[in-house]
Structures are given as C-alpha cells and as structure tokens.
Short mmCIF file of C-alpha atoms (C1' of nucleotides) in Angstrom, two decimals:
data_model
loop_
_atom_site.label_atom_id
_atom_site.label_comp_id
_atom_site.label_asym_id
_atom_site.label_seq_id
_atom_site.Cartn_x
_atom_site.Cartn_y
_atom_site.Cartn_z
CA MET A 298 21.33 -51.90 -36.36
CA ALA A 299 24.21 -49.77 -34.72
CA GLY A 300 25.85 -51.97 -32.52
CA GLN A 301 27.71 -49.57 -30.56
CA ARG A 302 25.70 -47.96 -27.56
CA LYS A 303 29.07 -47.77 -25.19
CA ALA A 304 27.94 -44.21 -24.52
CA GLN A 305 24.91 -45.01 -23.25
CA ASN A 306 26.03 -46.74 -20.03
CA VAL A 307 23.38 -46.85 -17.69
CA ALA A 308 25.37 -46.83 -14.54
CA SER A 309 27.22 -43.73 -14.84
CA ASP A 310 24.38 -41.27 -13.82
CA ALA A 311 24.46 -41.84 -9.54
CA PRO A 312 27.40 -40.02 -8.31
CA ASP A 313 26.32 -36.49 -8.71
CA LEU A 314 27.75 -34.31 -5.83
CA THR A 315 25.80 -31.16 -6.71
CA ALA A 316 22.58 -32.13 -7.73
CA PRO A 317 22.06 -35.84 -7.16
CA ARG A 318 18.46 -35.56 -6.93
CA VAL A 319 17.17 -32.59 -9.27
CA GLY A 320 16.54 -33.02 -12.60
CA ARG A 321 16.90 -30.41 -15.70
CA ARG A 322 13.82 -29.27 -14.79
CA GLU A 323 14.48 -28.36 -11.12
CA ARG A 324 17.82 -26.68 -12.38
CA ASN A 325 16.23 -24.65 -14.96
CA LYS A 326 13.69 -23.18 -12.65
CA GLN A 327 16.20 -22.62 -10.01
CA GLU A 328 18.28 -21.01 -12.77
CA LYS A 329 15.16 -18.95 -13.92
CA LEU A 330 13.98 -17.68 -10.35
CA ALA A 331 17.65 -16.48 -9.89
CA ARG A 332 17.67 -14.45 -13.08
CA ILE A 333 14.25 -13.14 -12.39
CA VAL A 334 15.41 -11.77 -8.86
CA GLY A 335 18.73 -10.44 -10.02
CA ALA A 336 17.00 -8.18 -12.67
CA ALA A 337 14.12 -7.29 -10.31
CA ARG A 338 17.05 -6.00 -7.56
CA ARG A 339 19.18 -4.38 -10.47
CA LEU A 340 15.81 -2.70 -11.83
CA PHE A 341 14.19 -1.61 -8.57
CA SER A 342 17.71 -0.47 -7.04
CA GLU A 343 18.70 1.55 -10.38
CA ARG A 344 15.10 3.10 -11.65
CA GLY A 345 12.86 2.41 -8.41
CA PHE A 346 9.94 0.49 -7.94
CA ALA A 347 7.19 2.53 -9.66
CA GLU A 348 9.58 3.07 -12.51
CA THR A 349 10.52 -0.52 -13.40
CA THR A 350 7.49 -2.62 -14.87
CA THR A 351 7.36 -6.06 -15.04
CA GLN A 352 8.01 -6.13 -18.90
CA GLN A 353 11.01 -4.81 -18.31
CA ILE A 354 12.14 -7.47 -15.53
CA ALA A 355 10.58 -10.24 -17.92
CA GLU A 356 12.88 -9.09 -20.27
CA ALA A 357 16.08 -8.65 -18.52
CA ALA A 358 15.47 -12.24 -17.13
CA ASP A 359 14.92 -13.36 -20.51
CA ILE A 360 11.44 -14.88 -19.71
CA GLY A 361 7.93 -14.31 -21.03
CA THR A 362 5.88 -11.47 -19.36
CA GLY A 363 3.35 -14.24 -18.26
CA THR A 364 6.53 -16.38 -16.64
CA LEU A 365 7.12 -14.02 -14.38
CA PHE A 366 3.85 -14.05 -12.29
CA LEU A 367 4.48 -17.99 -12.38
CA TYR A 368 7.36 -16.79 -9.96
CA ALA A 369 5.98 -14.02 -8.41
CA ARG A 370 2.07 -13.52 -7.76
CA SER A 371 2.80 -9.75 -8.11
CA LYS A 372 5.08 -6.93 -8.45
CA GLU A 373 4.91 -6.31 -5.01
CA ASP A 374 5.96 -9.77 -4.02
CA LEU A 375 8.97 -9.57 -6.39
CA LEU A 376 10.19 -6.65 -4.05
CA VAL A 377 9.97 -8.83 -1.09
CA MET A 378 11.70 -11.76 -2.54
CA VAL A 379 14.30 -9.44 -3.61
CA PHE A 380 14.79 -7.80 -0.21
CA SER A 381 13.52 -9.77 2.22
CA ASP A 382 17.36 -12.29 2.32
CA GLU A 383 18.85 -8.77 2.97
CA MET A 384 16.45 -7.93 5.66
CA LEU A 385 16.78 -10.87 7.32
CA GLU A 386 20.58 -10.89 7.16
CA THR A 387 20.71 -7.22 8.72
CA ALA A 388 18.48 -8.10 11.67
CA ARG A 389 20.74 -11.31 12.34
CA THR A 390 23.96 -9.08 12.05
CA ALA A 391 22.37 -6.27 13.91
CA PHE A 392 21.70 -8.58 17.03
CA ALA A 393 24.83 -10.33 16.84
CA SER A 394 27.07 -7.56 17.12
CA VAL A 395 25.60 -5.85 20.06
CA ASP A 396 27.67 -4.60 22.99
CA ASP A 397 26.83 -7.17 25.82
CA ALA A 398 27.88 -4.70 28.48
CA ALA A 399 26.19 -1.75 27.38
CA PRO A 400 22.72 -0.49 28.72
CA LEU A 401 19.59 -2.22 27.54
CA LEU A 402 18.77 1.09 26.16
CA ASP A 403 21.99 1.38 23.95
CA GLN A 404 21.82 -1.83 22.79
CA LEU A 405 18.48 -1.52 21.50
CA VAL A 406 19.43 2.09 19.67
CA GLN A 407 22.15 0.34 18.26
CA VAL A 408 20.50 -2.80 16.98
CA PHE A 409 17.52 -0.21 15.92
CA SER A 410 19.94 2.10 14.20
CA SER A 411 21.85 -0.61 11.85
CA MET A 412 18.29 -1.63 10.46
CA LEU A 413 17.55 1.91 9.72
CA ALA A 414 21.20 2.45 8.05
CA TYR A 415 20.08 -0.43 5.77
CA HIS A 416 16.37 1.13 5.05
CA GLU A 417 18.41 4.34 4.20
CA ARG A 418 20.49 3.30 1.35
CA ASP A 419 17.40 3.76 -0.60
CA PRO A 420 14.22 5.29 1.53
CA ASP A 421 11.90 5.20 -1.27
CA LEU A 422 11.94 1.03 -1.68
CA ALA A 423 12.36 1.10 2.07
CA ARG A 424 9.18 2.72 2.45
CA ILE A 425 7.22 0.52 -0.25
CA LEU A 426 9.40 -2.55 1.62
CA LEU A 427 7.94 -1.57 5.15
CA LYS A 428 4.26 -1.40 3.75
CA GLU A 429 4.03 -4.91 2.09
CA VAL A 430 6.04 -6.61 5.33
CA MET A 431 2.79 -4.68 7.33
CA PHE A 432 0.32 -5.31 4.99
CA PRO A 433 0.54 -8.83 3.05
CA ASP A 434 -1.82 -9.67 0.64
CA GLY A 435 -1.71 -12.72 -0.58
CA VAL A 436 -0.69 -15.55 2.45
CA GLY A 437 2.19 -16.43 0.28
CA ARG A 438 4.23 -13.92 0.94
CA ALA A 439 3.20 -14.62 5.11
CA ALA A 440 6.35 -16.73 5.16
CA ASP A 441 9.35 -14.71 4.30
CA ILE A 442 7.81 -12.03 6.45
CA SER A 443 6.81 -13.82 9.62
CA GLU A 444 10.39 -15.40 9.83
CA LEU A 445 11.80 -11.70 9.61
CA LEU A 446 9.59 -10.85 12.58
CA GLU A 447 10.45 -13.80 14.53
CA VAL A 448 14.36 -13.23 14.34
CA ILE A 449 13.62 -9.56 15.57
CA PHE A 450 11.20 -10.47 18.32
CA ALA A 451 13.57 -13.32 19.94
CA GLY A 452 16.60 -11.07 19.47
CA LEU A 453 14.66 -8.29 21.24
CA ALA A 454 13.64 -10.66 24.07
CA ASP A 455 16.23 -12.27 24.27
CA LEU A 456 18.32 -8.59 25.30
CA VAL A 457 15.38 -7.92 27.78
CA VAL A 458 16.26 -11.38 29.16
CA ARG A 459 19.79 -10.85 29.41
CA ALA A 460 19.52 -7.33 30.79
CA ARG A 461 17.04 -8.32 33.31
CA ASP A 462 19.33 -11.56 34.82
CA ALA A 463 22.13 -8.90 34.95
CA GLY A 464 20.11 -6.84 37.16
CA ARG A 465 20.19 -3.97 34.51
CA CYS A 466 16.60 -4.11 33.54
CA HIS A 467 13.36 -3.17 35.90
CA GLN A 468 10.91 -4.10 32.94
CA ASP A 469 9.56 -7.40 34.38
CA ALA A 470 6.66 -8.00 31.86
CA PRO A 471 6.61 -11.19 29.87
CA PRO A 472 9.99 -10.53 27.69
CA LEU A 473 7.96 -11.27 24.20
CA LEU A 474 5.45 -8.51 24.99
CA VAL A 475 8.30 -6.15 25.69
CA ALA A 476 9.54 -6.93 22.22
CA GLU A 477 6.73 -6.46 20.30
CA ASN A 478 5.99 -3.27 22.27
CA LEU A 479 9.76 -2.16 21.37
CA PHE A 480 9.17 -3.00 17.88
CA ALA A 481 6.16 -1.20 17.48
CA ASN A 482 7.89 2.14 18.44
CA TYR A 483 10.40 1.39 16.01
CA TYR A 484 8.17 0.81 13.04
CA MET A 485 6.16 4.31 13.68
CA ASP A 486 9.54 5.95 14.09
CA LEU A 487 11.06 4.57 10.90
CA LEU A 488 8.10 5.18 9.20
CA GLY A 489 8.30 9.10 10.30
CA ARG A 490 12.05 9.11 9.28
CA LEU A 491 11.68 7.13 5.98
CA GLY A 492 8.42 9.68 5.11
CA GLY A 493 10.93 12.58 5.69
CA GLN A 494 9.60 13.95 8.49
CA THR A 495 12.49 13.64 10.44
CA THR A 496 16.29 13.74 10.02
CA SER A 497 18.62 10.66 10.77
CA ALA A 498 19.14 12.36 14.16
CA GLN A 499 15.91 13.42 15.12
CA PHE A 500 14.82 9.52 14.54
CA VAL A 501 17.59 8.10 17.00
CA SER A 502 16.65 10.72 19.48
CA ARG A 503 12.81 10.25 19.16
CA LEU A 504 13.38 6.39 19.12
CA ARG A 505 15.35 6.84 22.35
CA GLN A 506 12.81 8.34 24.13
CA HIS A 507 10.16 5.94 23.25
CA LEU A 508 11.92 3.08 23.88
CA ALA A 509 13.20 4.27 27.40
CA ILE A 510 9.43 4.80 27.95
CA THR A 511 9.06 1.02 27.40
CA ILE A 512 11.42 -0.07 29.48
CA ASN A 513 11.04 2.09 32.21
CA VAL A 514 14.25 4.07 32.09
CA PRO A 515 15.37 7.72 32.05
CA ALA A 516 16.22 8.65 28.35
CA MET B 907 -26.07 63.62 3.75
CA ALA B 908 -28.31 60.50 3.51
CA GLY B 909 -29.53 61.39 0.06
CA GLN B 910 -31.41 58.43 -1.63
CA ARG B 911 -29.22 55.89 -3.14
CA LYS B 912 -31.57 53.02 -2.52
CA ALA B 913 -31.61 51.19 -5.52
CA GLN B 914 -28.05 50.61 -6.01
CA ASN B 915 -27.87 50.16 -1.97
CA VAL B 916 -24.57 48.40 -1.42
CA ALA B 917 -25.83 46.45 1.44
CA SER B 918 -28.79 45.00 -0.48
CA ASP B 919 -26.35 42.08 -1.79
CA ALA B 920 -25.25 40.86 1.49
CA PRO B 921 -28.32 38.96 3.38
CA ASP B 922 -27.97 35.16 1.79
CA LEU B 923 -27.88 33.01 4.31
CA THR B 924 -26.52 29.64 2.45
CA ALA B 925 -23.86 31.09 0.02
CA PRO B 926 -23.39 35.11 0.27
CA ARG B 927 -19.86 34.54 -1.30
CA VAL B 928 -20.17 31.84 -3.89
CA GLY B 929 -21.55 31.70 -7.41
CA ARG B 930 -22.80 28.83 -9.33
CA ARG B 931 -19.39 27.79 -9.91
CA GLU B 932 -18.49 26.93 -6.40
CA ARG B 933 -22.25 25.77 -5.82
CA ASN B 934 -21.40 23.46 -8.64
CA LYS B 935 -18.14 22.15 -7.28
CA GLN B 936 -19.29 21.45 -3.82
CA GLU B 937 -22.50 19.63 -5.03
CA LYS B 938 -20.40 17.63 -7.23
CA LEU B 939 -17.82 16.76 -4.72
CA ALA B 940 -20.46 15.66 -2.61
CA ARG B 941 -22.25 13.27 -5.22
CA ILE B 942 -18.77 11.69 -5.93
CA VAL B 943 -18.17 11.31 -2.16
CA GLY B 944 -21.72 9.46 -1.47
CA ALA B 945 -21.11 7.25 -4.62
CA ALA B 946 -17.72 6.38 -3.47
CA ARG B 947 -18.88 5.62 0.07
CA ARG B 948 -21.86 3.36 -1.07
CA LEU B 949 -20.04 1.71 -3.43
CA PHE B 950 -16.75 0.85 -1.55
CA SER B 951 -19.19 -0.34 1.30
CA GLU B 952 -21.39 -2.56 -1.06
CA ARG B 953 -18.82 -3.91 -3.11
CA GLY B 954 -15.32 -3.30 -1.31
CA PHE B 955 -12.41 -1.16 -2.38
CA ALA B 956 -10.57 -3.71 -5.09
CA GLU B 957 -14.11 -4.45 -6.65
CA THR B 958 -15.03 -0.96 -7.05
CA THR B 959 -13.66 0.78 -10.34
CA THR B 960 -13.29 4.47 -10.79
CA GLN B 961 -16.01 4.01 -13.87
CA GLN B 962 -18.66 3.10 -11.53
CA ILE B 963 -17.76 5.87 -9.39
CA ALA B 964 -17.98 8.57 -11.69
CA GLU B 965 -21.16 7.16 -13.66
CA ALA B 966 -22.85 6.58 -10.30
CA ALA B 967 -21.95 10.62 -9.80
CA ASP B 968 -23.24 11.28 -13.08
CA ILE B 969 -19.54 12.62 -13.66
CA GLY B 970 -17.16 11.91 -16.59
CA THR B 971 -14.43 9.40 -15.78
CA GLY B 972 -11.29 12.55 -15.98
CA THR B 973 -13.61 14.61 -13.63
CA LEU B 974 -13.10 12.28 -10.59
CA PHE B 975 -9.61 12.98 -11.03
CA LEU B 976 -9.71 16.71 -10.62
CA TYR B 977 -11.43 16.09 -7.20
CA ALA B 978 -9.13 13.00 -6.02
CA ARG B 979 -6.13 12.45 -6.72
CA SER B 980 -6.20 8.48 -6.67
CA LYS B 981 -8.82 5.92 -6.20
CA GLU B 982 -6.97 5.65 -2.69
CA ASP B 983 -7.34 9.19 -2.04
CA LEU B 984 -10.98 8.81 -2.85
CA LEU B 985 -11.20 6.38 0.13
CA VAL B 986 -9.57 8.56 2.48
CA MET B 987 -11.96 11.30 1.50
CA VAL B 988 -14.70 9.27 2.02
CA PHE B 989 -14.08 7.84 5.82
CA SER B 990 -11.41 10.08 7.32
CA ASP B 991 -14.12 12.39 8.83
CA GLU B 992 -16.03 9.46 9.93
CA MET B 993 -12.63 7.86 11.54
CA LEU B 994 -12.00 11.53 13.03
CA GLU B 995 -15.53 11.60 14.66
CA THR B 996 -15.09 8.51 16.06
CA ALA B 997 -12.00 9.24 17.56
CA ARG B 998 -13.55 12.15 19.04
CA THR B 999 -16.33 10.56 20.78
CA ALA B 1000 -14.32 7.78 21.99
CA PHE B 1001 -12.15 10.39 23.90
CA ALA B 1002 -15.46 12.22 25.05
CA SER B 1003 -17.09 9.04 26.59
CA VAL B 1004 -13.94 7.86 28.38
CA ASP B 1005 -14.97 7.55 32.21
CA ASP B 1006 -12.78 10.17 34.07
CA ALA B 1007 -12.80 8.20 37.08
CA ALA B 1008 -11.47 4.77 35.86
CA PRO B 1009 -7.66 3.88 35.98
CA LEU B 1010 -5.86 5.18 33.13
CA LEU B 1011 -5.15 1.68 31.64
CA ASP B 1012 -8.86 0.99 31.53
CA GLN B 1013 -9.44 4.23 29.62
CA LEU B 1014 -7.06 3.76 26.64
CA VAL B 1015 -8.41 0.12 26.40
CA GLN B 1016 -11.74 1.75 26.41
CA VAL B 1017 -10.61 4.51 23.78
CA PHE B 1018 -8.94 1.86 21.58
CA SER B 1019 -11.78 -0.39 21.54
CA SER B 1020 -14.02 2.07 20.48
CA MET B 1021 -11.78 2.72 17.47
CA LEU B 1022 -11.47 -1.26 16.76
CA ALA B 1023 -15.33 -1.43 17.02
CA TYR B 1024 -15.61 1.20 13.93
CA HIS B 1025 -12.79 -0.62 11.90
CA GLU B 1026 -14.57 -3.83 12.60
CA ARG B 1027 -17.74 -2.92 10.66
CA ASP B 1028 -15.64 -3.66 7.60
CA PRO B 1029 -12.31 -5.27 8.38
CA ASP B 1030 -10.87 -5.21 4.77
CA LEU B 1031 -11.64 -1.67 4.12
CA ALA B 1032 -10.14 -0.61 7.19
CA ARG B 1033 -7.00 -2.47 6.70
CA ILE B 1034 -6.63 -0.90 3.51
CA LEU B 1035 -7.54 2.91 5.13
CA LEU B 1036 -4.77 2.07 7.78
CA LYS B 1037 -2.33 1.40 4.96
CA GLU B 1038 -3.15 4.93 3.06
CA VAL B 1039 -3.00 6.52 6.73
CA MET B 1040 0.32 5.40 7.36
CA PHE B 1041 1.68 5.53 3.95
CA PRO B 1042 0.44 8.65 2.23
CA ASP B 1043 1.64 8.71 -1.17
CA GLY B 1044 0.90 12.35 -2.19
CA VAL B 1045 1.09 15.36 0.17
CA GLY B 1046 -2.48 16.39 -0.07
CA ARG B 1047 -3.62 13.50 1.88
CA ALA B 1048 -1.27 14.47 4.64
CA ALA B 1049 -3.88 17.53 5.77
CA ASP B 1050 -6.69 14.92 6.79
CA ILE B 1051 -4.31 12.34 8.22
CA SER B 1052 -2.33 14.71 10.34
CA GLU B 1053 -5.65 15.87 11.67
CA LEU B 1054 -6.67 12.57 12.40
CA LEU B 1055 -3.13 11.85 14.41
CA GLU B 1056 -3.06 15.28 16.13
CA VAL B 1057 -6.66 14.61 17.63
CA ILE B 1058 -5.70 10.95 18.67
CA PHE B 1059 -1.99 12.16 20.16
CA ALA B 1060 -4.00 15.04 22.20
CA GLY B 1061 -6.48 12.84 23.41
CA LEU B 1062 -4.09 10.37 24.64
CA ALA B 1063 -1.47 12.80 26.19
CA ASP B 1064 -4.44 14.72 27.97
CA LEU B 1065 -5.46 11.08 29.56
CA VAL B 1066 -2.34 10.53 30.74
CA VAL B 1067 -1.56 14.12 31.72
CA ARG B 1068 -4.78 14.01 33.90
CA ALA B 1069 -4.28 10.61 35.41
CA ARG B 1070 -0.99 11.75 36.43
CA ASP B 1071 -2.38 15.32 38.05
CA ALA B 1072 -4.67 12.52 39.88
CA GLY B 1073 -1.91 10.70 41.35
CA ARG B 1074 -2.96 7.93 39.40
CA CYS B 1075 0.14 7.36 36.94
CA HIS B 1076 3.64 7.05 37.83
CA GLN B 1077 4.71 7.23 33.91
CA ASP B 1078 6.61 10.60 34.07
CA ALA B 1079 7.91 10.85 30.43
CA PRO B 1080 6.81 13.91 28.25
CA PRO B 1081 3.26 12.80 27.71
CA LEU B 1082 2.99 13.34 23.56
CA LEU B 1083 6.10 10.87 23.52
CA VAL B 1084 3.84 8.62 25.91
CA ALA B 1085 1.08 9.39 23.78
CA GLU B 1086 3.15 8.19 20.60
CA ASN B 1087 4.30 5.03 22.23
CA LEU B 1088 0.49 3.98 23.38
CA PHE B 1089 -0.63 4.62 19.85
CA ALA B 1090 2.22 2.76 18.25
CA ASN B 1091 1.00 -0.25 20.38
CA TYR B 1092 -2.55 0.18 19.20
CA TYR B 1093 -1.67 0.35 15.72
CA MET B 1094 0.20 -2.71 15.60
CA ASP B 1095 -2.04 -4.71 17.56
CA LEU B 1096 -5.27 -3.38 15.15
CA LEU B 1097 -2.90 -4.74 12.08
CA GLY B 1098 -2.61 -8.05 13.85
CA ARG B 1099 -6.53 -8.13 14.34
CA LEU B 1100 -7.37 -6.93 10.68
CA GLY B 1101 -4.77 -9.61 9.56
CA GLY B 1102 -7.19 -12.02 11.01
CA GLN B 1103 -4.24 -12.91 13.03
CA THR B 1104 -6.14 -12.46 16.77
CA THR B 1105 -9.91 -12.46 17.59
CA SER B 1106 -11.60 -9.55 18.85
CA ALA B 1107 -10.88 -10.87 22.65
CA GLN B 1108 -7.18 -11.72 21.75
CA PHE B 1109 -6.99 -8.05 20.53
CA VAL B 1110 -8.27 -6.57 23.56
CA SER B 1111 -5.88 -8.86 25.80
CA ARG B 1112 -2.82 -7.86 23.93
CA LEU B 1113 -3.59 -4.76 23.43
CA ARG B 1114 -4.01 -4.01 27.61
CA GLN B 1115 -0.97 -5.99 28.14
CA HIS B 1116 1.31 -3.49 25.53
CA LEU B 1117 -0.08 -0.58 27.13
CA ALA B 1118 0.39 -1.57 30.80
CA ILE B 1119 3.81 -1.88 29.69
CA THR B 1120 4.18 1.54 28.30
CA ILE B 1121 2.44 3.37 31.44
CA ASN B 1122 4.16 1.02 33.82
CA VAL B 1123 1.37 -0.77 35.50
CA PRO B 1124 0.66 -4.48 35.92
CA ALA B 1125 -1.53 -5.63 33.53
"C1'" DC C 979 13.17 -44.71 -29.65
"C1'" DT C 980 8.30 -43.39 -29.05
"C1'" DT C 981 4.19 -42.76 -27.08
"C1'" DC C 982 1.96 -39.98 -23.40
"C1'" DA C 983 1.09 -37.35 -19.05
"C1'" DT C 984 2.27 -33.54 -16.16
"C1'" DT C 985 5.12 -29.35 -15.68
"C1'" DT C 986 6.45 -25.24 -17.29
"C1'" DA C 987 6.43 -21.61 -20.60
"C1'" DT C 988 4.54 -17.82 -23.65
"C1'" DG C 989 2.64 -13.33 -25.77
"C1'" DA C 990 -1.46 -11.99 -27.16
"C1'" DC C 991 -5.34 -10.31 -24.55
"C1'" DT C 992 -8.12 -8.18 -20.64
"C1'" DA C 993 -8.83 -4.84 -17.40
"C1'" DT C 994 -8.50 -0.39 -15.33
"C1'" DA C 995 -6.01 3.45 -13.07
"C1'" DG C 996 -4.86 7.94 -14.27
"C1'" DT C 997 -4.03 11.76 -18.47
"C1'" DC C 998 -4.63 15.42 -21.71
"C1'" DA C 999 -6.31 17.78 -25.89
"C1'" DG C 1000 -10.36 19.50 -26.94
"C1'" DT C 1001 -14.78 21.48 -25.46
"C1'" DT C 1002 -18.08 23.42 -22.31
"C1'" DT C 1003 -19.50 26.67 -19.00
"C1'" DA C 1004 -19.31 30.64 -15.66
"C1'" DT C 1005 -17.69 35.27 -14.62
"C1'" DA C 1006 -16.39 40.02 -15.09
"C1'" DG C 1007 -15.73 43.82 -17.87
"C1'" DA C 1008 -17.54 46.81 -21.36
"C1'" DT D 382 -27.05 42.35 -23.69
"C1'" DC D 383 -22.22 40.81 -25.54
"C1'" DT D 384 -17.62 39.52 -25.53
"C1'" DA D 385 -13.25 37.60 -23.59
"C1'" DT D 386 -10.95 35.09 -20.24
"C1'" DA D 387 -10.46 31.67 -17.21
"C1'" DA D 388 -12.11 27.60 -14.58
"C1'" DA D 389 -14.33 23.22 -15.06
"C1'" DC D 390 -15.49 19.36 -17.70
"C1'" DT D 391 -15.03 15.58 -20.82
"C1'" DG D 392 -14.10 10.39 -22.63
"C1'" DA D 393 -10.96 8.64 -25.95
"C1'" DC D 394 -6.57 7.44 -24.99
"C1'" DT D 395 -2.20 5.57 -22.96
"C1'" DA D 396 0.59 2.71 -19.79
"C1'" DT D 397 1.08 -1.46 -17.50
"C1'" DA D 398 -0.04 -5.29 -13.77
"C1'" DG D 399 -1.84 -9.67 -14.29
"C1'" DT D 400 -4.54 -13.91 -17.21
"C1'" DC D 401 -5.37 -17.63 -20.04
"C1'" DA D 402 -5.36 -20.62 -23.65
"C1'" DT D 403 -1.78 -22.71 -26.37
"C1'" DA D 404 2.40 -24.34 -26.85
"C1'" DA D 405 6.95 -26.33 -25.73
"C1'" DA D 406 9.60 -29.28 -22.90
"C1'" DT D 407 10.23 -32.89 -19.33
"C1'" DG D 408 10.71 -37.26 -17.85
"C1'" DA D 409 8.45 -41.65 -16.74
"C1'" DA D 410 6.86 -46.17 -19.00
"C1'" DG D 411 6.55 -49.35 -22.62
#
DNA sequence: CTTCATTTATGACTATAGTCAGTTTATAGA
DNA sequence: TCTATAAACTGACTATAGTCATAAATGAAG
C-alpha cells in the first residue's frame, strides 16, 4: 500500500491569485477563444473576409471545424467578435480627445473623423463590419453592438449638452434624439466613403454640412 | 420614277407593333426573365428569402440552375430585381399623394409612413432588401438602386424647396443636403422598426422628432 | 482511484450558392 | 435551303458555411 502521499496535500490549492475560481475547463475555453479570435483577426486582415474560410481559421487556431461554431454562431459573428472591442476603444478615445473649447460642429467632425480613420485602414472589412453592426442576424451579437451604440450616443449627447450649457448651441431638442440624428448622418456618409463614392476630403465636407443642418449652425 | 418594286418593298417589314426590332432570341430572353422574376417574387413572398433555394426558383421558372445566374449575379440580386420596381413605385406614389397645404413636417411623416407601410407587409424581406440597397455588392445593382435613391432625394428636396418658397420652412441649407439628412434619419428609424425594436407608433413618433430637428421646427 | 454525469471537442456530413465545359439554338450570309 | 458563327442554355460539379452523432475530457462524489 504505498505509504507516501505527501505530494497530495489537500490544503495546498486555495491561494491562487490568477484564477482562484476557474478550473482547467474554464481556462481551456478562454485560451481557445483567444486563439480563435487571434487567428481570425490575422486571417481577416491579411486575406480579407470573403477570402478566408472557416476551415483556415479553425486550423490556424488548432481546433476542429465544428468547435469554431461553439464559440461563434457564424463567420460574421467572428468578425464582430474580432473587431467590436477595437471599435469601442476607437469611439472612447475619439470622445476623450475632443477639444473642449472648440465649436460643437468642429468637435463632432473631429470625433467622426477619428472613427473614419479607423475604418479606412481596411475599407472592405469595415464595410462588412458596418453591415453586421446595423443588421445583426442573431440576438447574440446585439450585446456587443448595443454597447458600442450606447457609448456613441452617450458621447454625442454629452457634447451637445455641454455646448448648450456653454451657450454654444441653439439646438434645444432632447440631446439623445439629436445624438441619434447626428449618428444617422455619420453612418450614411461613412457608407458613401467606404463604398468608394466619395474621397476622404469629400466625406469630411459632406459630413460637416449634414451635421451643421442638424445642430442648426452655418456650415 | 416610281416603278414597281412592290414585293421587295423596303417598308413592308416595319409595321410590327409588338416587337419590330426583336427576333426570337430577344423575345425568349424577355420571357425567361419575366418567368424568373415572377417565380422569385412568388417564392420569396411565400416562403421567405433564406427558405427559398435558387434551385426552386430555377425549377419554378422552368430553366436550368446555371441559367438563373445569367440573369442575376446572385440570389440577393434576384431579390433586388424583384422588388426594386415596387419600391420605386411606392416612393413615387408617396410623393404624389402629399397634401400640398400641410406643414412640411407632416408631409415628410406622411411620405415616410407610406414607405414604411410597404415594408411592413413583409418585415423580414424588407430588412434584407434594405441591406442590399445600402450595401450593393456588385456594380450591376447600383443602377436600380441609385434610381430609387435619386427619386427619393429629389422628392424630399422638392418638398423642402416648396415649403421654403411658401415661407413654411426656415431651414435654408442646400435642399439636397437637407434631403440626405432627412433620409438618413428615416433609414435608421426604419431599421429600428424592422428589427423589432420599436412598434409602428413608436417609429412614427421617433421619426417625427428626428425630422423636426433637421428642419428646425418644434416636434 | 473509480464511477458517472456533464460539458466540450471533433470531423465526416449536408445543404446550397455559384461555376464552367460542353451543348443547343438562333441568326446572318451564301 | 444550307452553313458558319455567335449567343444562350444546361446540369454535373466545386467550394464552403454550418450541423450533428459520437467521442473525449473534466470534475464531483463515493
């Protein structure tokens, strides 16, 4: 009967800083998810969305083809999973770096231009992303997306309120509705830009005019 | 000089009412196209877009599966081919039946409500249609779509100009830019409605408020 | 350590959009 | 009419997203 069981000390498992609650199972899942997202990001960026197959992603992530769909409902889901964090961060940064003293119209153009800059790094991918953001098929994606939209709407509404408080804005409609109106215009102008119908300069020019109409100031 | 060239008379082939220029080939093509569009309309309406296969459409139109793609680049193209005429007609009718004496805001809400009514007959189909209208993949679809958008923009701009001339509008920005702004708001509100995030009444209420901001009047 | 239930992984498989090499059909010219 | 050329048609085929029955891994309880 093997006498020495010292190595099996029961008490030694408690004080784990990094993952006190999670077992191997959870750790494996997280790691696999990370590998999947990493592989998808790399392949989508390198080859494009249509040119990347789910098989390739699965292989790059070193998992079976069926496993991929335990982590993402669809190929499009994967795209949103990969880039929604970046978009959210881009939006937050854009709002954080606004010049407080500038006219509202300039602030808005600045914010939206920052967002455009992000999308222009890969217009094709951005187009598909925009499509998925506004046309979420499953309910699962709604979470990521609504967080993004809420951040944008809240940021815009905040800019409007602050401009109004400082007497720099004469648009007295409810701020959230104004924010939605502004975003609708940004979205359409962005679509025109990513569709290749306008240049970057034309985008800014048109956007500025559209936003000016909404906040009721001269362009 | 007018000798008898009777039999070989050049003019004798001209008076064909239905198809003076077209041979059997062209007629066959037109007929086939009509069968395809008819079959697609029926199947898409009856079973939905995703539930209809291109094979079923080909079979219903009594053509080979490959032939279908000589007439439409893709399944999505087919959807646009089927419904773009109806959408155009809906838009034209909506503008034609506007009450000339009503306030601009009411006119706009009336026009957009008519368009919503069309889409509400089949929200699922409408969603996919909207997606294809704003995200045309091939260049071929651009023709149908840009005609639709031009009609809408022109109609909106016209309403704005007439209201302005009658002293009923104090939005003095370029009419086309105002039209684009108005449409952007309609589009986003429509998306919310078709996505099931608002009721029909909420759609109208929100739309009215968004449009009011753009044309700078009280809601 | 040994069940045993539950969660997770897998790849062969299915369904279907879209392609293409080969065939048929229409038209123009002799 | 017959023939040659071009246009249109076809369905077997390919590529790939997503499913599902089966298998492996995990952890809890004895």
